[in-house]
mmCIF file of C-alpha atoms in Angstrom:
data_model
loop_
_atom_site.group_PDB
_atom_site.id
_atom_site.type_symbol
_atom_site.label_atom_id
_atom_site.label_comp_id
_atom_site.label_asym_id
_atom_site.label_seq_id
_atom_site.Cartn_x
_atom_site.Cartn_y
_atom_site.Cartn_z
ATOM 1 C CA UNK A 1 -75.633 -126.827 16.268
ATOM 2 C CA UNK A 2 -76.535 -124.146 13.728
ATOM 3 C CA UNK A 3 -79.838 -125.292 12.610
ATOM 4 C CA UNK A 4 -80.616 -125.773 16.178
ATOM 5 C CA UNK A 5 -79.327 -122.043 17.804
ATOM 6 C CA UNK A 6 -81.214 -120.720 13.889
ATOM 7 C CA UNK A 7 -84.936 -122.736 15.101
ATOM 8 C CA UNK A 8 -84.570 -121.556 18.440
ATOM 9 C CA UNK A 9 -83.740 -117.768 17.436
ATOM 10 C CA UNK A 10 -87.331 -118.307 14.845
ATOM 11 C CA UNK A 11 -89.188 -120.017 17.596
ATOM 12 C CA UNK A 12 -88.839 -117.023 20.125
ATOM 13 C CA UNK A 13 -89.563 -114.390 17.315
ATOM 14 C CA UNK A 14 -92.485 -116.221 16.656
ATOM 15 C CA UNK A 15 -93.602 -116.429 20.537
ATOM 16 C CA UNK A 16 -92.957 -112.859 20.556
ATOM 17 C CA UNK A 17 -94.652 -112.149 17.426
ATOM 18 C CA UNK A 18 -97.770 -113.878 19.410
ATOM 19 C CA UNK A 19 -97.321 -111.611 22.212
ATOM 20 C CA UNK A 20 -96.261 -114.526 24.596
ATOM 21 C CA UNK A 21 -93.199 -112.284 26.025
ATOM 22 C CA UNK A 22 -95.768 -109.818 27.533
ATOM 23 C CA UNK A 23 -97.673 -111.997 30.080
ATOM 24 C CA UNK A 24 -97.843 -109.594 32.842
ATOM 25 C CA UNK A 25 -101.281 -108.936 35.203
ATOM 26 C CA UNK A 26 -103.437 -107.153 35.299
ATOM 27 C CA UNK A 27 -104.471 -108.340 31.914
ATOM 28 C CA UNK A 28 -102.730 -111.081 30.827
ATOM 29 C CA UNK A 29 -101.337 -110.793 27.159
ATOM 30 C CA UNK A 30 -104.996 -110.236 26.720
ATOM 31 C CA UNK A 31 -103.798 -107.351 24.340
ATOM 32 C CA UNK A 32 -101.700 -109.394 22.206
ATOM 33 C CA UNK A 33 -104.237 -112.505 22.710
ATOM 34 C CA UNK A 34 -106.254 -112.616 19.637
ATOM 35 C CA UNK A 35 -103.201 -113.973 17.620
ATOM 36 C CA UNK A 36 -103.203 -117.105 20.261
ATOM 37 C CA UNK A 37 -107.080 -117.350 20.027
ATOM 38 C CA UNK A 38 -107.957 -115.512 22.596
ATOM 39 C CA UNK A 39 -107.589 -114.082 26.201
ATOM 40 C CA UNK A 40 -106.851 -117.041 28.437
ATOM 41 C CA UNK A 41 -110.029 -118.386 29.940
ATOM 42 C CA UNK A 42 -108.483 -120.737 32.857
ATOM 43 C CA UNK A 43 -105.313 -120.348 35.484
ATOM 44 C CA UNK A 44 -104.096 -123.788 33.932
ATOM 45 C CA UNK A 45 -103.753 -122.401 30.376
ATOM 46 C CA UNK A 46 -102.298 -118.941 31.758
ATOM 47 C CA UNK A 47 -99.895 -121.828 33.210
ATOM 48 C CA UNK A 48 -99.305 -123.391 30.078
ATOM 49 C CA UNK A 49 -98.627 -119.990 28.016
ATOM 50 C CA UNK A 50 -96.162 -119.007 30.542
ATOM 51 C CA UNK A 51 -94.598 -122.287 30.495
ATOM 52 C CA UNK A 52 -93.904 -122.319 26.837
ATOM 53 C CA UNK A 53 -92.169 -118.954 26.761
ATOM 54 C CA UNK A 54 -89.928 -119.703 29.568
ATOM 55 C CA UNK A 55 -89.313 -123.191 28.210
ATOM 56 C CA UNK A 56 -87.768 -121.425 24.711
ATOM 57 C CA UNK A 57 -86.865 -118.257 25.526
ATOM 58 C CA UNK A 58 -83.666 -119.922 28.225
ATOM 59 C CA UNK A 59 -82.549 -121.819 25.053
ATOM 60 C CA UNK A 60 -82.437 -119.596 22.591
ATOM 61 C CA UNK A 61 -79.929 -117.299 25.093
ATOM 62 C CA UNK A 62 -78.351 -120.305 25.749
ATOM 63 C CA UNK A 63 -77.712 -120.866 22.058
ATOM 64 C CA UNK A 64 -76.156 -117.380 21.152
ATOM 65 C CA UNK A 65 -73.775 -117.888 24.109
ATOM 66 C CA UNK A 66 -72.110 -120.838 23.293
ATOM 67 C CA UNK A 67 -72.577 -121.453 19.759
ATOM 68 C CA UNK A 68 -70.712 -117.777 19.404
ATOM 69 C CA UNK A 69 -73.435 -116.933 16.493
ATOM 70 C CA UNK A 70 -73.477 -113.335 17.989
ATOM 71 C CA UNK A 71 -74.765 -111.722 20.881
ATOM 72 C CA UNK A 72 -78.349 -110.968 21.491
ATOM 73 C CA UNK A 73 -78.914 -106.959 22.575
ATOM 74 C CA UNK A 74 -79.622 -108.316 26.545
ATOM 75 C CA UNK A 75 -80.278 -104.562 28.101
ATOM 76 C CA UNK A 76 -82.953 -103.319 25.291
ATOM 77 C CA UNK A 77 -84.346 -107.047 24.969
ATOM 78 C CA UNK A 78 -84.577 -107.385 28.941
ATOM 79 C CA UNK A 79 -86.744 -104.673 28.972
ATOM 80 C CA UNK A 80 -89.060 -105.592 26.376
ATOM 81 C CA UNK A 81 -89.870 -108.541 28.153
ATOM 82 C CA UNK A 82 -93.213 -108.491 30.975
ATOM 83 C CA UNK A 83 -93.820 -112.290 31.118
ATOM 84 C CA UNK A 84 -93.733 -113.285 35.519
ATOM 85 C CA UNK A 85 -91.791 -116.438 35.708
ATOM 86 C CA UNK A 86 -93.693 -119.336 35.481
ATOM 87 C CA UNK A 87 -94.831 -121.080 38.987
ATOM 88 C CA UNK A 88 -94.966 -124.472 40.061
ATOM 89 C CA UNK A 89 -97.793 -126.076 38.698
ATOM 90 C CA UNK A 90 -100.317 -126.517 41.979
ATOM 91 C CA UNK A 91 -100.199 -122.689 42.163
ATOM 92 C CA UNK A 92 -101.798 -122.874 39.078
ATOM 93 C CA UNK A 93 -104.366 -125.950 39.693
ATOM 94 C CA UNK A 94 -105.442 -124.218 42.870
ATOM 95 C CA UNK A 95 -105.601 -120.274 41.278
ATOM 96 C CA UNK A 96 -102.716 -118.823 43.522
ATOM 97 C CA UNK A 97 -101.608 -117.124 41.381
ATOM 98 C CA UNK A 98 -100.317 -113.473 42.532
ATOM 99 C CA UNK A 99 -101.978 -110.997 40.756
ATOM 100 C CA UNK A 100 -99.382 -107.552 42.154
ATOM 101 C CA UNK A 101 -96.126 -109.591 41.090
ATOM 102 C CA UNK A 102 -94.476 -108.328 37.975
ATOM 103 C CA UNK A 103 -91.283 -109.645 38.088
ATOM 104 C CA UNK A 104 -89.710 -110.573 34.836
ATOM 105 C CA UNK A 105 -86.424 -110.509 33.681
ATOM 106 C CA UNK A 106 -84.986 -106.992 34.166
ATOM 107 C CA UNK A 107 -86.028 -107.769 37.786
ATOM 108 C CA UNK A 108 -82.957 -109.935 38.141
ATOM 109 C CA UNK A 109 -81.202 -106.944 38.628
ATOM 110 C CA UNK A 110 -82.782 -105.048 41.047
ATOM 111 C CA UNK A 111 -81.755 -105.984 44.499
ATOM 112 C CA UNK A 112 -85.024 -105.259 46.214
ATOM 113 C CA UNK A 113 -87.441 -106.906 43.621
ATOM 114 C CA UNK A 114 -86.134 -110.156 45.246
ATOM 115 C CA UNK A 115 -86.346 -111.772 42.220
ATOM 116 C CA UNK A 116 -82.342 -113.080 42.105
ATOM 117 C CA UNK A 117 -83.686 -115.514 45.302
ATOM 118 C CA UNK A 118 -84.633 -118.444 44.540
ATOM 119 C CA UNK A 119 -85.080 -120.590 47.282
ATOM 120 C CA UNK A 120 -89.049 -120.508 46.661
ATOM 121 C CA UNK A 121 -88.971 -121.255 42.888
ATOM 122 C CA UNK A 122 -89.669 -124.272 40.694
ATOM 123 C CA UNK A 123 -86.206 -126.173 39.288
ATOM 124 C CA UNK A 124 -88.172 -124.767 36.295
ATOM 125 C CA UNK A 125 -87.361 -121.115 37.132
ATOM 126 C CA UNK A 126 -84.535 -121.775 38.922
ATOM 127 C CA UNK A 127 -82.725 -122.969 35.068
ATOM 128 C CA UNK A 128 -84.493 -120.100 33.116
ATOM 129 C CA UNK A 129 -83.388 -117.447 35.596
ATOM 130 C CA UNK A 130 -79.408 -118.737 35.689
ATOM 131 C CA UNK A 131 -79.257 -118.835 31.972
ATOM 132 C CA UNK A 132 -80.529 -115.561 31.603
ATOM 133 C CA UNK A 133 -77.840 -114.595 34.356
ATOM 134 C CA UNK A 134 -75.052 -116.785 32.876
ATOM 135 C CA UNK A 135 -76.081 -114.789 29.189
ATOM 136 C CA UNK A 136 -75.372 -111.473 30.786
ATOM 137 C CA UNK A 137 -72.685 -112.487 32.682
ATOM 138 C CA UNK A 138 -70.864 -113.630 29.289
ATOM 139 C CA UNK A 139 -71.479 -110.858 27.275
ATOM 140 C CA UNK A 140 -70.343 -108.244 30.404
ATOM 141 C CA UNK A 141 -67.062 -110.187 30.812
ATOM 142 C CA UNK A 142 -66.089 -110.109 27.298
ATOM 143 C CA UNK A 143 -66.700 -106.561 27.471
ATOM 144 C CA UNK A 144 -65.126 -105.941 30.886
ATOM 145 C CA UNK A 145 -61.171 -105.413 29.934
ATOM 146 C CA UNK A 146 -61.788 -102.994 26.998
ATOM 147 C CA UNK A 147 -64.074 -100.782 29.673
ATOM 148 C CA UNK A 148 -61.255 -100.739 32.043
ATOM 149 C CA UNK A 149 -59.386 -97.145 31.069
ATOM 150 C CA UNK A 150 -63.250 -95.752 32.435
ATOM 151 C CA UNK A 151 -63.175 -96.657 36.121
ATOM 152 C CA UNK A 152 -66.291 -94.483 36.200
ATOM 153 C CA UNK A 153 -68.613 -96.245 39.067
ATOM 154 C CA UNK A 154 -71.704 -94.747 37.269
ATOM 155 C CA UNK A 155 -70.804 -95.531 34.005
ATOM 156 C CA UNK A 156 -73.408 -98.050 32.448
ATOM 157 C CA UNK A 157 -71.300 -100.966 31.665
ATOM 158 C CA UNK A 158 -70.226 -101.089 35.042
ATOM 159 C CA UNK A 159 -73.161 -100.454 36.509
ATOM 160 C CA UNK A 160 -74.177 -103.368 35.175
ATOM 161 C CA UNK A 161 -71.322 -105.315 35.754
ATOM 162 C CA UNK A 162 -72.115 -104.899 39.006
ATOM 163 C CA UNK A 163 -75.358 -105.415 39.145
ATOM 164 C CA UNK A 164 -75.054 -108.375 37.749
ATOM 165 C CA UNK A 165 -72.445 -109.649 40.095
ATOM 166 C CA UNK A 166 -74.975 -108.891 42.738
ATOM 167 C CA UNK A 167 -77.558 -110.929 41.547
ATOM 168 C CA UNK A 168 -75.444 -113.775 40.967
ATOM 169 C CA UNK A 169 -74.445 -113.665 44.305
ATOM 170 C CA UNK A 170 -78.169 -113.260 45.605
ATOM 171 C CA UNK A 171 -79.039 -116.494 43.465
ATOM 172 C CA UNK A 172 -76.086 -118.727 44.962
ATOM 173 C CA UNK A 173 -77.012 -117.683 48.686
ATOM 174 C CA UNK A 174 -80.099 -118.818 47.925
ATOM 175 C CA UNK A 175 -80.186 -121.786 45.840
ATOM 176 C CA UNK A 176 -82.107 -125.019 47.447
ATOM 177 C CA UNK A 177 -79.750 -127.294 49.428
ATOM 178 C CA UNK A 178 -78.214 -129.981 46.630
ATOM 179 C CA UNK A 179 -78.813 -132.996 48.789
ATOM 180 C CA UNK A 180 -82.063 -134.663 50.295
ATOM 181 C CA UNK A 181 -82.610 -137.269 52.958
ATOM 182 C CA UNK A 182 -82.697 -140.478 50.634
ATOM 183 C CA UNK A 183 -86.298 -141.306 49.843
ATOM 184 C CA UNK A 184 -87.793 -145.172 50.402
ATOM 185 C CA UNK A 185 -86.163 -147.900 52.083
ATOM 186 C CA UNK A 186 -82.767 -147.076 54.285
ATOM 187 C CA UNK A 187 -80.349 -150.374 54.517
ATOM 188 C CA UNK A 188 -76.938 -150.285 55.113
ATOM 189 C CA UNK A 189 -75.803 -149.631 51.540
ATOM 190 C CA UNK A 190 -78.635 -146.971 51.216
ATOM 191 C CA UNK A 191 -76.700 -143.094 51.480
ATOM 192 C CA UNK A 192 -78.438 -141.224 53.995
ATOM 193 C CA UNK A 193 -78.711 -138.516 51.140
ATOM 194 C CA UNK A 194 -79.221 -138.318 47.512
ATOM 195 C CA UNK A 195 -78.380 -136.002 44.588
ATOM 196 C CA UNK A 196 -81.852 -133.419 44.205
ATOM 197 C CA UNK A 197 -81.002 -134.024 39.715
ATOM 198 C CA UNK A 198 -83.207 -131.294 39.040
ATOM 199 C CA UNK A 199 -81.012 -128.716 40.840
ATOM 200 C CA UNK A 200 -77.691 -129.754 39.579
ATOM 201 C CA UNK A 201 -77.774 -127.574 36.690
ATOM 202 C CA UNK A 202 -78.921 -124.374 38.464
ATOM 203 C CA UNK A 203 -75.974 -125.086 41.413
ATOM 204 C CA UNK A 204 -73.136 -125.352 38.402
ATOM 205 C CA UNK A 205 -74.332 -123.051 36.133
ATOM 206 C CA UNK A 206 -74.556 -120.447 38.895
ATOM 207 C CA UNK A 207 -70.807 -120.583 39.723
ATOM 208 C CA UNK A 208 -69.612 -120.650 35.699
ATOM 209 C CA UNK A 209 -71.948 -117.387 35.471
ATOM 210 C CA UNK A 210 -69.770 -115.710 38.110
ATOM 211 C CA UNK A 211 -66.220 -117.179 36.088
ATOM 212 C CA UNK A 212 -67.888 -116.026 32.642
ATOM 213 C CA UNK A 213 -68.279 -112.773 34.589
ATOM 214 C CA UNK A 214 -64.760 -112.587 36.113
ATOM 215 C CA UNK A 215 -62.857 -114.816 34.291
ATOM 216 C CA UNK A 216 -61.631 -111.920 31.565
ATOM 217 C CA UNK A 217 -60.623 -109.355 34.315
ATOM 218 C CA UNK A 218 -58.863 -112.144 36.182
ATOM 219 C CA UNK A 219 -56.820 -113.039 33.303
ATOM 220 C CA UNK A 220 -55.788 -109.046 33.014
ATOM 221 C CA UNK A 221 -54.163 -109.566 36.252
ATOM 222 C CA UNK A 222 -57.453 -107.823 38.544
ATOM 223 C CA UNK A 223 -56.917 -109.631 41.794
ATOM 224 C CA UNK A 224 -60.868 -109.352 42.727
ATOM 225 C CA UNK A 225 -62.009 -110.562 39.748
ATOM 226 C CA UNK A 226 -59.056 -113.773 40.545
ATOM 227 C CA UNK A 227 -60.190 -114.427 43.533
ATOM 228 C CA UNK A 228 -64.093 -114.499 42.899
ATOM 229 C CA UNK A 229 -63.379 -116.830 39.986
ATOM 230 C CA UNK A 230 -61.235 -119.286 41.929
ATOM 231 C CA UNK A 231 -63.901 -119.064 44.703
ATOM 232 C CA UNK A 232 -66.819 -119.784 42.459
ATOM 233 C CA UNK A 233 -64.224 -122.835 40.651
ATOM 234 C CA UNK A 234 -64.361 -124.172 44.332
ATOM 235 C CA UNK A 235 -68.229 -123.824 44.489
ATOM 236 C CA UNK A 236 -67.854 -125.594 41.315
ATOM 237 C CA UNK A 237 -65.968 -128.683 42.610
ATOM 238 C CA UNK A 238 -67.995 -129.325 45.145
ATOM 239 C CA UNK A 239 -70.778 -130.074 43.080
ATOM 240 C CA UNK A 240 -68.497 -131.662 40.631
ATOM 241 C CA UNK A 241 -67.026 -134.308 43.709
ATOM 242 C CA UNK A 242 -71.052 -135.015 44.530
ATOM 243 C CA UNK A 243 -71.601 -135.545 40.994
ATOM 244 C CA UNK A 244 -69.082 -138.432 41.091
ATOM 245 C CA UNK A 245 -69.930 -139.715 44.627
ATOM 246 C CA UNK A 246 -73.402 -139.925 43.539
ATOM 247 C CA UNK A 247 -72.856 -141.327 40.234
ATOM 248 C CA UNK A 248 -75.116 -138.835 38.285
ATOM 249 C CA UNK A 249 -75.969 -138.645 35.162
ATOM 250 C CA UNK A 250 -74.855 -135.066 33.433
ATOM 251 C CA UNK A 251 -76.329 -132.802 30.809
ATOM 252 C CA UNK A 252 -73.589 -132.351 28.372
ATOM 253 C CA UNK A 253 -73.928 -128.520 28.966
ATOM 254 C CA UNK A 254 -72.286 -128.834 31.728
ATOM 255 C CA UNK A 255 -69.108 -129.601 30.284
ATOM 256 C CA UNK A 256 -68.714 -125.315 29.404
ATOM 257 C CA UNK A 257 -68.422 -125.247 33.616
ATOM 258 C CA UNK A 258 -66.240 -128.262 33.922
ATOM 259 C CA UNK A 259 -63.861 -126.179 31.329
ATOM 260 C CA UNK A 260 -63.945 -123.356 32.501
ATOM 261 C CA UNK A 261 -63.285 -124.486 36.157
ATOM 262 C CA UNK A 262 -60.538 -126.186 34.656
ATOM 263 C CA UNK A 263 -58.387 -123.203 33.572
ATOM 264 C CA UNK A 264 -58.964 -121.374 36.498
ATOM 265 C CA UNK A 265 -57.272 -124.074 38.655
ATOM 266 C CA UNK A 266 -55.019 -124.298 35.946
ATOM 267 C CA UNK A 267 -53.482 -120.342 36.619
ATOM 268 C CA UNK A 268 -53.514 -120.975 40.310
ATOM 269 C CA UNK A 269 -52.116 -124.096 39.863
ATOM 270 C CA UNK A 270 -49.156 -122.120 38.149
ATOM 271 C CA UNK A 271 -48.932 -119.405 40.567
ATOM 272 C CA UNK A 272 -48.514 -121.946 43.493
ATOM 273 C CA UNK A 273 -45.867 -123.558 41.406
ATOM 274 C CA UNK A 274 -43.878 -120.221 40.750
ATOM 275 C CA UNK A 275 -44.178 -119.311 44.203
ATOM 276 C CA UNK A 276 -42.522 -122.290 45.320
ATOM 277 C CA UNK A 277 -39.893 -122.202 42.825
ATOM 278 C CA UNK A 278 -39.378 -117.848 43.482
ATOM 279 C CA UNK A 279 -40.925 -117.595 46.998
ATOM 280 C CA UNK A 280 -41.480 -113.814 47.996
ATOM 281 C CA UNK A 281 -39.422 -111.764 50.038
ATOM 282 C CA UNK A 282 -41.962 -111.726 52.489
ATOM 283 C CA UNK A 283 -45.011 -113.870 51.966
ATOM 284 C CA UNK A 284 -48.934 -112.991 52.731
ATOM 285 C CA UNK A 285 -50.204 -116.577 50.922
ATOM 286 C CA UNK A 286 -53.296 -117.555 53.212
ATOM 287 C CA UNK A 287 -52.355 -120.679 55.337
ATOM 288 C CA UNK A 288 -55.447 -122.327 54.613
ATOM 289 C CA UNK A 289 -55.133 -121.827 50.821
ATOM 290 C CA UNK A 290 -54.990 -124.987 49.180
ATOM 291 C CA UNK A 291 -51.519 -126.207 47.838
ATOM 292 C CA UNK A 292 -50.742 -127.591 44.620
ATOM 293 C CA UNK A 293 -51.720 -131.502 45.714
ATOM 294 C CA UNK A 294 -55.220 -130.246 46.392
ATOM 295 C CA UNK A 295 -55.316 -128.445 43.349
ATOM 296 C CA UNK A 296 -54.243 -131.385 41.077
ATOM 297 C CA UNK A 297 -56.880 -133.406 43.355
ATOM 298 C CA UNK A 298 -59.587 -131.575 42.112
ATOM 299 C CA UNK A 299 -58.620 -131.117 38.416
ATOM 300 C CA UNK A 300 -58.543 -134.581 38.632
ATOM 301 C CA UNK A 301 -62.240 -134.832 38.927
ATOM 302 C CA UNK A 302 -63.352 -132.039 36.507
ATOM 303 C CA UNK A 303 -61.359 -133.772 33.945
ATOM 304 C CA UNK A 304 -63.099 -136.921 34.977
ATOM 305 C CA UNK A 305 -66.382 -135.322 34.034
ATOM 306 C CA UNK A 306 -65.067 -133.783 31.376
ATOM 307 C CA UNK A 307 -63.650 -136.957 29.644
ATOM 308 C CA UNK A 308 -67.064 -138.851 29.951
ATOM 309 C CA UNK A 309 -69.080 -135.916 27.976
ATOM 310 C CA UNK A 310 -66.341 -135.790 26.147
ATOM 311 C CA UNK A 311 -66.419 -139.318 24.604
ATOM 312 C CA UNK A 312 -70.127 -139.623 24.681
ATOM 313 C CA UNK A 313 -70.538 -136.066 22.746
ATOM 314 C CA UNK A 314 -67.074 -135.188 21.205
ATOM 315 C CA UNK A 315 -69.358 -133.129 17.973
ATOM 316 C CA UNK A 316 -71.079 -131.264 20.977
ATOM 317 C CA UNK A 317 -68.825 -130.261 23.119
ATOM 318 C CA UNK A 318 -66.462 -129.444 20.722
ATOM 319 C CA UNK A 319 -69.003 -127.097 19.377
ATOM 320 C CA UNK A 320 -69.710 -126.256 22.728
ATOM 321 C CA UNK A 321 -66.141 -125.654 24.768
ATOM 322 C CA UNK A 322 -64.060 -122.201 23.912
ATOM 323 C CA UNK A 323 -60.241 -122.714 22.561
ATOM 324 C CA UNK A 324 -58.006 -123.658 25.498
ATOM 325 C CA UNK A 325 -56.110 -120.825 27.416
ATOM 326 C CA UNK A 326 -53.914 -122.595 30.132
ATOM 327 C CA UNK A 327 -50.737 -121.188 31.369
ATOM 328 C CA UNK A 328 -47.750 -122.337 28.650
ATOM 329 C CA UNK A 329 -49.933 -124.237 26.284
ATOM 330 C CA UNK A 330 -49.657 -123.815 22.457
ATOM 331 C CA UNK A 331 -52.982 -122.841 20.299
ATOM 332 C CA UNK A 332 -55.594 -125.440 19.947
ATOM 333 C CA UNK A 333 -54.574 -128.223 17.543
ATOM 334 C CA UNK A 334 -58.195 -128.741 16.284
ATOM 335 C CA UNK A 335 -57.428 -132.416 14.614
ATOM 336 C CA UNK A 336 -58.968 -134.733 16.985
ATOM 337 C CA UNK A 337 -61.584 -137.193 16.033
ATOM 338 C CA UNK A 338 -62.381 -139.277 18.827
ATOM 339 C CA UNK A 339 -62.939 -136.929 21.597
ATOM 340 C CA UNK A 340 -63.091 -133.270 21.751
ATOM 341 C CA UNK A 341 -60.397 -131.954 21.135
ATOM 342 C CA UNK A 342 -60.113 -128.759 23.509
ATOM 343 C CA UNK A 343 -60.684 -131.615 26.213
ATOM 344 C CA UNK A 344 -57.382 -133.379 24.839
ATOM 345 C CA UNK A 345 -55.410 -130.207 24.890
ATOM 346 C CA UNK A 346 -56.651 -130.011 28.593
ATOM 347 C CA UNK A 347 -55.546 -133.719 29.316
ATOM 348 C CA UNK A 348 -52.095 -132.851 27.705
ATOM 349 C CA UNK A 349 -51.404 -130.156 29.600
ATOM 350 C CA UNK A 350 -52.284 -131.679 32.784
ATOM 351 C CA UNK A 351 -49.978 -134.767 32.187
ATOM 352 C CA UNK A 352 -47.129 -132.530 31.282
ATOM 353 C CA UNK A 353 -47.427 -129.778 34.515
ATOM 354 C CA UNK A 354 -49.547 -132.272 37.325
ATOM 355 C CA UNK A 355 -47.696 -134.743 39.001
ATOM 356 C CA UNK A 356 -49.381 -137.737 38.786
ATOM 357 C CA UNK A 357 -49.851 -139.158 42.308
ATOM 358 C CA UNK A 358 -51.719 -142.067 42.724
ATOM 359 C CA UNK A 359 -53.186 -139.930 45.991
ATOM 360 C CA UNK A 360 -54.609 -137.972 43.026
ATOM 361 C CA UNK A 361 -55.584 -140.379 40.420
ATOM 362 C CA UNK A 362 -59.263 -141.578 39.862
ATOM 363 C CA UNK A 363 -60.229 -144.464 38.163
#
């Protein structure tokens, strides 16, 4: 995991190095061209020098998130970078290609450049943008308890904090519908609708942004910041229960969301059990709040998914999946060599505080 977040940090200084981060009309990276071999003579190699930055740039943030080998600078290195987001590839074949749109990255996070909404882009730019987003939204929440003696709406951390909340919640209102109208031949064991794969990632990765985001406040005891990250663990489950209806195959990055998800349940899951053991005086619990049987339910399933990547990658996502932080559990016991082993902490501490119920249980 290393080697791989060290090749993709060399890879992107290289790109940049060739000027491939500054893509931008009117001219083109033709200033930074002759290291490439020159301006770009055709819309179809514009295409393909767009398409290689925004193929390694998403994975070398992605890298320095989760491998923890140190956070990239995202403000300055946001701004550096002028590259449009790449296009699906007709727009290309056909030259429509806008020459007055320069939205790159930094654009995220302005409202009015539209660029958070994506319910015109390419599954393509649809994963590039979220991992930038998902990067950001990571290194902000980290950040977000220390900066919380400087209430200070104008204060820079918070204004991006917020800004970045924003665009999250621009990109999930906007995010292509997960499910088609099945393709081919309709028969009577034929679903009416099938998984769209190539948006899965986008869909879950867009709710873990906004509990990467929240997820540190929440745990501070900030109600907001609880309830967003219990709303976007819902968002997350309802991909999660297609996932398993449908039978799809996962990327093993996923399994960050599934864990993440996981403990958020896992602190509701405890404050629904305290209330009914110490109910308040007088109670303003939302009837339509789900109870502790729905909540077991659906931890059910993420540790489903979570168990399959699990056993198919333990190296991975152990490399991959934080230290556990659920409500009464004892520090990671890292010895574990069949499975990862924060996903065995997680299935102890469900079989000690979720009732089994077979109404529950999934094969």
């Amino acid at each position: 995991m290393r080697e791989a977040t060290l090749s993709c940090s060399v890879t992107v200084g290289f790109a940049q190095s060739c000027g491939l981060h500054l893509i931008a009309p009117p001219l083109w990276g033709a200033e930074t061209s002759s290291k490439l071999g020159g301006p770009v003579r055709t819309w179809l190699e514009l295409g393909r020098r767009i398409k290689v930055w925004w193929t390694i740039f998403p994975l070398s943030r992605w890298a320095s998130t989760f491998t923890r080998s140190g956070r990239p600078s995202t403000r300055e290195d946001d701004d550096q970078i002028k590259t449009v987001w790449h296009l699906p590839q007709e727009c290309y074949e056909e030259g429509r290609v806008p020459e007055d749109d320069f939205n790159s990255v930094s654009s995220l996070y302005a409202l009015e450049s539209g660029a958070a909404l994506v319910s015109q882009d390419s599954p393509e730019t649809i994963r590039s943008k979220i991992v930038i987003l998902l990067e950001r939204a990571t290194t902000l929440g980290e950040r977000a308890p220390e900066e919380t003696n400087n209430c200070d709406p104008s204060d820079p951390f918070w204004l991006d904090f917020y800004c970045t909340d924003n665009a999250l919640a621009a990109f999930i209102w906007s995010l292509p519908p997960l499910q088609r109208e099945t393709q081919g031949l309709i028969g009577p064991d034929v679903s009416p609708t099938e998984l769209v794969p190539e948006l899965t990632f986008g869909h879950v990765m867009a709710y873990g942004a906004v509990i990467q985001l929240h997820n540190p406040l929440a745990k501070a005891g900030h109600d907001e910041s609880r309830q967003k990250c219990f709303q976007a663990a819902r968002g997350v489950m309802r991909v999660a229960r297609l996932i398993l209806a449908f039978k799809h195959t996962m990327s093993v990055v996923l399994s960050v969301t599934w864990f993440v998800a996981f403990q958020v349940y896992s602190r509701e899951l405890n404050k629904v059990t305290e209330e009914a053991r110490n109910p308040p005086m007088i109670s303003y619990r939302d009837s339509s709040a789900p109870g502790a049987g729905d909540l077991i339910s659906d931890m059910t399933v993420l540790l489903t998914l979570m168990r399959r990547l699990a056993e198919i990658y333990p190296v991975v996502c152990m490399s991959l999946l934080p230290p556990c932080v659920l409500p009464g559990k004892p520090p990671l016991n890292p010895s574990c060599p069949r499975i990862a082993p924060q996903v065995t902490e997680l299935q102890e501490w469900y079989d000690k505080h979720c009732k089994i119920d077979a109404r529950y249980s999934l094969s």
